Amino acid sequence: LGPGRIHHCMRSVGAAEKALELMVKRGITREAFGKRIANLGKNPEVIAKARIEIESMRRMVLTAAKAMDELGNAEARVWVSAVKAMVPIRTCQIVDEAIQIHGGTGVSQWTPLARMYASQRTLRLADGPDEVHWFVVGRSEIASTEEAARDYNPKETFYAEKGSDSAAALSGP
């Protein structure tokens, strides 16, 4: 399943890239209130976040693929689950923002955006729903920290680092 999930995630990154391209093109070529849509309200921020998220997704997918190559499918399962959970969700959100900037045209057959959204939403269920993959990542994170957490006591650590003078000052008269 791992290689297939990586493949789906790579395609999702490509879909997000295409959605961003269409979002920016529409924003540049359409005007509202005498200004380009790309420059109105929060749209520059939406465009910037989409670019940053696409690059983040791309790096995570590459890291997961590298883990599969170097560690094998079983050892890379947490990375694979992480990208399988995160990438389709973020791609859906980027495609949705592109649809918003397009308005009604975004859900028409004139653009691939509605089809892209449906495809990404379906992918969130394929090979296990998001929650299964979040569970795998969360379980791994808990297991990797469990031993170190046994002695966790923030109050004791604070007083140990500050010394007894701080403890007396904080306790009051």
PDB file of C-alpha atoms in Angstrom:
ATOM      1  CA  LEU A   1       0.000   0.000   0.000  1.00  0.00           C
ATOM      2  CA  GLY A   2       2.857   2.402   0.747  1.00  0.00           C
ATOM      3  CA  PRO A   3       4.032   2.967  -2.836  1.00  0.00           C
ATOM      4  CA  GLY A   4       0.455   3.515  -4.007  1.00  0.00           C
ATOM      5  CA  ARG A   5      -0.184   6.038  -1.255  1.00  0.00           C
ATOM      6  CA  ILE A   6       2.987   7.920  -2.166  1.00  0.00           C
ATOM      7  CA  HIS A   7       1.881   7.895  -5.815  1.00  0.00           C
ATOM      8  CA  HIS A   8      -1.531   9.325  -4.878  1.00  0.00           C
ATOM      9  CA  CYS A   9       0.109  12.012  -2.768  1.00  0.00           C
ATOM     10  CA  MET A  10       2.463  13.008  -5.584  1.00  0.00           C
ATOM     11  CA  ARG A  11      -0.540  13.372  -7.874  1.00  0.00           C
ATOM     12  CA  SER A  12      -2.292  15.416  -5.193  1.00  0.00           C
ATOM     13  CA  VAL A  13       0.651  17.807  -5.007  1.00  0.00           C
ATOM     14  CA  GLY A  14       0.374  18.189  -8.783  1.00  0.00           C
ATOM     15  CA  ALA A  15      -3.349  18.905  -8.458  1.00  0.00           C
ATOM     16  CA  ALA A  16      -2.668  21.541  -5.808  1.00  0.00           C
ATOM     17  CA  GLU A  17      -0.060  23.118  -8.081  1.00  0.00           C
ATOM     18  CA  LYS A  18      -2.571  23.253 -10.952  1.00  0.00           C
ATOM     19  CA  ALA A  19      -5.255  24.700  -8.678  1.00  0.00           C
ATOM     20  CA  LEU A  20      -2.864  27.430  -7.541  1.00  0.00           C
ATOM     21  CA  GLU A  21      -1.960  28.221 -11.138  1.00  0.00           C
ATOM     22  CA  LEU A  22      -5.643  28.561 -12.067  1.00  0.00           C
ATOM     23  CA  MET A  23      -6.334  30.581  -8.902  1.00  0.00           C
ATOM     24  CA  VAL A  24      -3.635  33.116  -9.743  1.00  0.00           C
ATOM     25  CA  LYS A  25      -4.606  33.304 -13.426  1.00  0.00           C
ATOM     26  CA  ARG A  26      -8.228  33.979 -12.502  1.00  0.00           C
ATOM     27  CA  GLY A  27      -7.193  36.495  -9.872  1.00  0.00           C
ATOM     28  CA  ILE A  28      -5.046  38.387 -12.359  1.00  0.00           C
ATOM     29  CA  THR A  29      -7.567  38.381 -15.221  1.00  0.00           C
ATOM     30  CA  ARG A  30     -10.772  39.262 -13.331  1.00  0.00           C
ATOM     31  CA  GLU A  31     -11.655  42.543 -11.683  1.00  0.00           C
ATOM     32  CA  ALA A  32     -14.085  43.511  -8.966  1.00  0.00           C
ATOM     33  CA  PHE A  33     -14.564  46.997  -7.567  1.00  0.00           C
ATOM     34  CA  GLY A  34     -12.012  48.275 -10.086  1.00  0.00           C
ATOM     35  CA  LYS A  35      -9.204  46.026  -8.830  1.00  0.00           C
ATOM     36  CA  ARG A  36      -7.821  42.654  -9.804  1.00  0.00           C
ATOM     37  CA  ILE A  37      -9.337  39.892  -7.684  1.00  0.00           C
ATOM     38  CA  ALA A  38      -5.821  38.677  -6.857  1.00  0.00           C
ATOM     39  CA  ASN A  39      -5.194  41.939  -4.992  1.00  0.00           C
ATOM     40  CA  LEU A  40      -8.484  42.119  -3.081  1.00  0.00           C
ATOM     41  CA  GLY A  41      -8.930  41.337   0.602  1.00  0.00           C
ATOM     42  CA  LYS A  42      -7.178  38.251   1.830  1.00  0.00           C
ATOM     43  CA  ASN A  43      -6.475  36.853  -1.644  1.00  0.00           C
ATOM     44  CA  PRO A  44      -2.720  37.643  -1.636  1.00  0.00           C
ATOM     45  CA  GLU A  45      -2.501  35.781   1.680  1.00  0.00           C
ATOM     46  CA  VAL A  46      -4.519  32.850   0.299  1.00  0.00           C
ATOM     47  CA  ILE A  47      -2.169  32.644  -2.686  1.00  0.00           C
ATOM     48  CA  ALA A  48       0.929  32.864  -0.483  1.00  0.00           C
ATOM     49  CA  LYS A  49      -0.314  30.176   1.908  1.00  0.00           C
ATOM     50  CA  ALA A  50      -1.148  27.875  -0.993  1.00  0.00           C
ATOM     51  CA  ARG A  51       2.383  28.226  -2.381  1.00  0.00           C
ATOM     52  CA  ILE A  52       3.953  27.575   1.022  1.00  0.00           C
ATOM     53  CA  GLU A  53       1.701  24.583   1.702  1.00  0.00           C
ATOM     54  CA  ILE A  54       2.408  23.060  -1.714  1.00  0.00           C
ATOM     55  CA  GLU A  55       6.136  23.282  -1.091  1.00  0.00           C
ATOM     56  CA  SER A  56       5.659  21.776   2.390  1.00  0.00           C
ATOM     57  CA  MET A  57       3.573  18.928   0.983  1.00  0.00           C
ATOM     58  CA  ARG A  58       6.136  18.286  -1.745  1.00  0.00           C
ATOM     59  CA  ARG A  59       8.953  18.035   0.826  1.00  0.00           C
ATOM     60  CA  MET A  60       6.947  15.725   3.083  1.00  0.00           C
ATOM     61  CA  VAL A  61       6.108  13.394   0.189  1.00  0.00           C
ATOM     62  CA  LEU A  62       9.774  13.323  -0.838  1.00  0.00           C
ATOM     63  CA  THR A  63      10.771  12.534   2.747  1.00  0.00           C
ATOM     64  CA  ALA A  64       8.218   9.707   2.926  1.00  0.00           C
ATOM     65  CA  ALA A  65       9.423   8.295  -0.397  1.00  0.00           C
ATOM     66  CA  LYS A  66      13.044   8.486   0.770  1.00  0.00           C
ATOM     67  CA  ALA A  67      12.093   6.708   4.003  1.00  0.00           C
ATOM     68  CA  MET A  68      10.491   3.926   1.953  1.00  0.00           C
ATOM     69  CA  ASP A  69      13.622   3.610  -0.190  1.00  0.00           C
ATOM     70  CA  GLU A  70      16.029   3.582   2.732  1.00  0.00           C
ATOM     71  CA  LEU A  71      14.037   1.921   5.527  1.00  0.00           C
ATOM     72  CA  GLY A  72      11.461  -0.174   3.692  1.00  0.00           C
ATOM     73  CA  ASN A  73       7.681   0.027   3.674  1.00  0.00           C
ATOM     74  CA  ALA A  74       7.113  -1.185   7.233  1.00  0.00           C
ATOM     75  CA  GLU A  75       9.550   1.257   8.834  1.00  0.00           C
ATOM     76  CA  ALA A  76       8.311   4.161   6.704  1.00  0.00           C
ATOM     77  CA  ARG A  77       4.640   3.579   7.547  1.00  0.00           C
ATOM     78  CA  VAL A  78       4.396   6.591   9.873  1.00  0.00           C
ATOM     79  CA  TRP A  79       5.747   8.943   7.181  1.00  0.00           C
ATOM     80  CA  VAL A  80       3.425   7.368   4.609  1.00  0.00           C
ATOM     81  CA  SER A  81       0.431   7.756   6.929  1.00  0.00           C
ATOM     82  CA  ALA A  82       1.401  11.361   7.645  1.00  0.00           C
ATOM     83  CA  VAL A  83       1.423  12.347   3.981  1.00  0.00           C
ATOM     84  CA  LYS A  84      -1.653  10.259   3.175  1.00  0.00           C
ATOM     85  CA  ALA A  85      -3.582  12.099   5.885  1.00  0.00           C
ATOM     86  CA  MET A  86      -2.248  15.607   5.307  1.00  0.00           C
ATOM     87  CA  VAL A  87      -1.761  16.005   1.554  1.00  0.00           C
ATOM     88  CA  PRO A  88      -5.309  15.292   0.280  1.00  0.00           C
ATOM     89  CA  ILE A  89      -6.818  17.501   3.011  1.00  0.00           C
ATOM     90  CA  ARG A  90      -4.580  20.451   2.163  1.00  0.00           C
ATOM     91  CA  THR A  91      -5.076  19.882  -1.558  1.00  0.00           C
ATOM     92  CA  CYS A  92      -8.859  19.957  -1.038  1.00  0.00           C
ATOM     93  CA  GLN A  93      -8.489  23.273   0.772  1.00  0.00           C
ATOM     94  CA  ILE A  94      -6.284  24.773  -1.947  1.00  0.00           C
ATOM     95  CA  VAL A  95      -8.681  23.604  -4.669  1.00  0.00           C
ATOM     96  CA  ASP A  96     -11.574  25.049  -2.656  1.00  0.00           C
ATOM     97  CA  GLU A  97      -9.818  28.437  -2.476  1.00  0.00           C
ATOM     98  CA  ALA A  98      -9.282  28.299  -6.246  1.00  0.00           C
ATOM     99  CA  ILE A  99     -12.997  27.591  -6.685  1.00  0.00           C
ATOM    100  CA  GLN A 100     -13.835  30.566  -4.452  1.00  0.00           C
ATOM    101  CA  ILE A 101     -11.678  32.934  -6.506  1.00  0.00           C
ATOM    102  CA  HIS A 102     -13.314  31.616  -9.697  1.00  0.00           C
ATOM    103  CA  GLY A 103     -16.822  32.044  -8.312  1.00  0.00           C
ATOM    104  CA  GLY A 104     -19.494  30.121 -10.211  1.00  0.00           C
ATOM    105  CA  THR A 105     -17.027  29.322 -12.969  1.00  0.00           C
ATOM    106  CA  GLY A 106     -15.064  27.273 -10.439  1.00  0.00           C
ATOM    107  CA  VAL A 107     -17.808  24.678 -10.158  1.00  0.00           C
ATOM    108  CA  SER A 108     -18.673  24.668 -13.842  1.00  0.00           C
ATOM    109  CA  GLN A 109     -17.317  22.312 -16.460  1.00  0.00           C
ATOM    110  CA  TRP A 110     -15.225  25.196 -17.819  1.00  0.00           C
ATOM    111  CA  THR A 111     -12.456  24.452 -15.313  1.00  0.00           C
ATOM    112  CA  PRO A 112     -11.147  21.163 -13.866  1.00  0.00           C
ATOM    113  CA  LEU A 113     -11.555  22.465 -10.304  1.00  0.00           C
ATOM    114  CA  ALA A 114     -14.841  20.764  -9.346  1.00  0.00           C
ATOM    115  CA  ARG A 115     -13.565  17.443 -10.674  1.00  0.00           C
ATOM    116  CA  MET A 116     -10.262  17.949  -8.844  1.00  0.00           C
ATOM    117  CA  TYR A 117     -12.089  18.653  -5.594  1.00  0.00           C
ATOM    118  CA  ALA A 118     -14.251  15.529  -5.915  1.00  0.00           C
ATOM    119  CA  SER A 119     -11.183  13.441  -6.713  1.00  0.00           C
ATOM    120  CA  GLN A 120      -9.243  14.744  -3.709  1.00  0.00           C
ATOM    121  CA  ARG A 121     -12.204  14.307  -1.385  1.00  0.00           C
ATOM    122  CA  THR A 122     -12.568  10.710  -2.547  1.00  0.00           C
ATOM    123  CA  LEU A 123      -8.857  10.125  -2.034  1.00  0.00           C
ATOM    124  CA  ARG A 124      -9.289  11.052   1.620  1.00  0.00           C
ATOM    125  CA  LEU A 125     -11.286   7.823   2.003  1.00  0.00           C
ATOM    126  CA  ALA A 126      -9.203   5.558  -0.250  1.00  0.00           C
ATOM    127  CA  ASP A 127      -6.693   3.280   1.521  1.00  0.00           C
ATOM    128  CA  GLY A 128      -8.278   4.162   4.855  1.00  0.00           C
ATOM    129  CA  PRO A 129      -9.960   7.356   6.033  1.00  0.00           C
ATOM    130  CA  ASP A 130      -7.934  10.282   7.377  1.00  0.00           C
ATOM    131  CA  GLU A 131      -8.610   9.291  10.975  1.00  0.00           C
ATOM    132  CA  VAL A 132      -6.833   5.941  10.550  1.00  0.00           C
ATOM    133  CA  HIS A 133      -3.702   7.696   9.316  1.00  0.00           C
ATOM    134  CA  TRP A 134      -3.862  10.364  12.043  1.00  0.00           C
ATOM    135  CA  PHE A 135      -4.131   7.499  14.553  1.00  0.00           C
ATOM    136  CA  VAL A 136      -1.002   5.789  13.163  1.00  0.00           C
ATOM    137  CA  VAL A 137       1.011   9.018  13.412  1.00  0.00           C
ATOM    138  CA  GLY A 138      -0.326   9.869  16.868  1.00  0.00           C
ATOM    139  CA  ARG A 139       0.309   6.376  18.229  1.00  0.00           C
ATOM    140  CA  SER A 140       3.891   6.523  16.953  1.00  0.00           C
ATOM    141  CA  GLU A 141       4.468   9.946  18.507  1.00  0.00           C
ATOM    142  CA  ILE A 142       3.124   8.770  21.860  1.00  0.00           C
ATOM    143  CA  ALA A 143       5.242   5.607  21.783  1.00  0.00           C
ATOM    144  CA  SER A 144       8.421   7.495  20.903  1.00  0.00           C
ATOM    145  CA  THR A 145       7.973   9.881  23.850  1.00  0.00           C
ATOM    146  CA  GLU A 146       6.500   7.525  26.431  1.00  0.00           C
ATOM    147  CA  GLU A 147       9.705   6.580  28.274  1.00  0.00           C
ATOM    148  CA  ALA A 148      10.962  10.167  28.484  1.00  0.00           C
ATOM    149  CA  ALA A 149       7.570  11.289  29.781  1.00  0.00           C
ATOM    150  CA  ARG A 150       7.601   8.987  32.816  1.00  0.00           C
ATOM    151  CA  ASP A 151       9.621  11.475  34.854  1.00  0.00           C
ATOM    152  CA  TYR A 152       7.955  14.594  33.443  1.00  0.00           C
ATOM    153  CA  ASN A 153       7.128  17.108  36.147  1.00  0.00           C
ATOM    154  CA  PRO A 154       7.241  20.702  34.887  1.00  0.00           C
ATOM    155  CA  LYS A 155       6.950  22.222  38.370  1.00  0.00           C
ATOM    156  CA  GLU A 156       9.903  20.235  39.724  1.00  0.00           C
ATOM    157  CA  THR A 157      11.953  21.012  36.615  1.00  0.00           C
ATOM    158  CA  PHE A 158      11.206  24.711  36.950  1.00  0.00           C
ATOM    159  CA  TYR A 159      12.250  24.842  40.600  1.00  0.00           C
ATOM    160  CA  ALA A 160      15.350  22.731  39.941  1.00  0.00           C
ATOM    161  CA  GLU A 161      16.465  25.080  37.163  1.00  0.00           C
ATOM    162  CA  LYS A 162      15.728  28.280  39.131  1.00  0.00           C
ATOM    163  CA  GLY A 163      16.973  27.120  42.502  1.00  0.00           C
ATOM    164  CA  SER A 164      15.326  27.261  45.898  1.00  0.00           C
ATOM    165  CA  ASP A 165      15.270  31.095  46.000  1.00  0.00           C
ATOM    166  CA  SER A 166      12.778  31.138  43.143  1.00  0.00           C
ATOM    167  CA  ALA A 167      10.629  28.542  44.866  1.00  0.00           C
ATOM    168  CA  ALA A 168      10.457  30.622  48.047  1.00  0.00           C
ATOM    169  CA  ALA A 169       9.696  33.813  46.134  1.00  0.00           C
ATOM    170  CA  LEU A 170       6.888  32.174  44.196  1.00  0.00           C
ATOM    171  CA  SER A 171       5.278  30.564  47.224  1.00  0.00           C
ATOM    172  CA  GLY A 172       4.624  33.939  48.820  1.00  0.00           C
ATOM    173  CA  PRO A 173       4.776  35.071  52.486  1.00  0.00           C
TER     174      PRO A 173
END
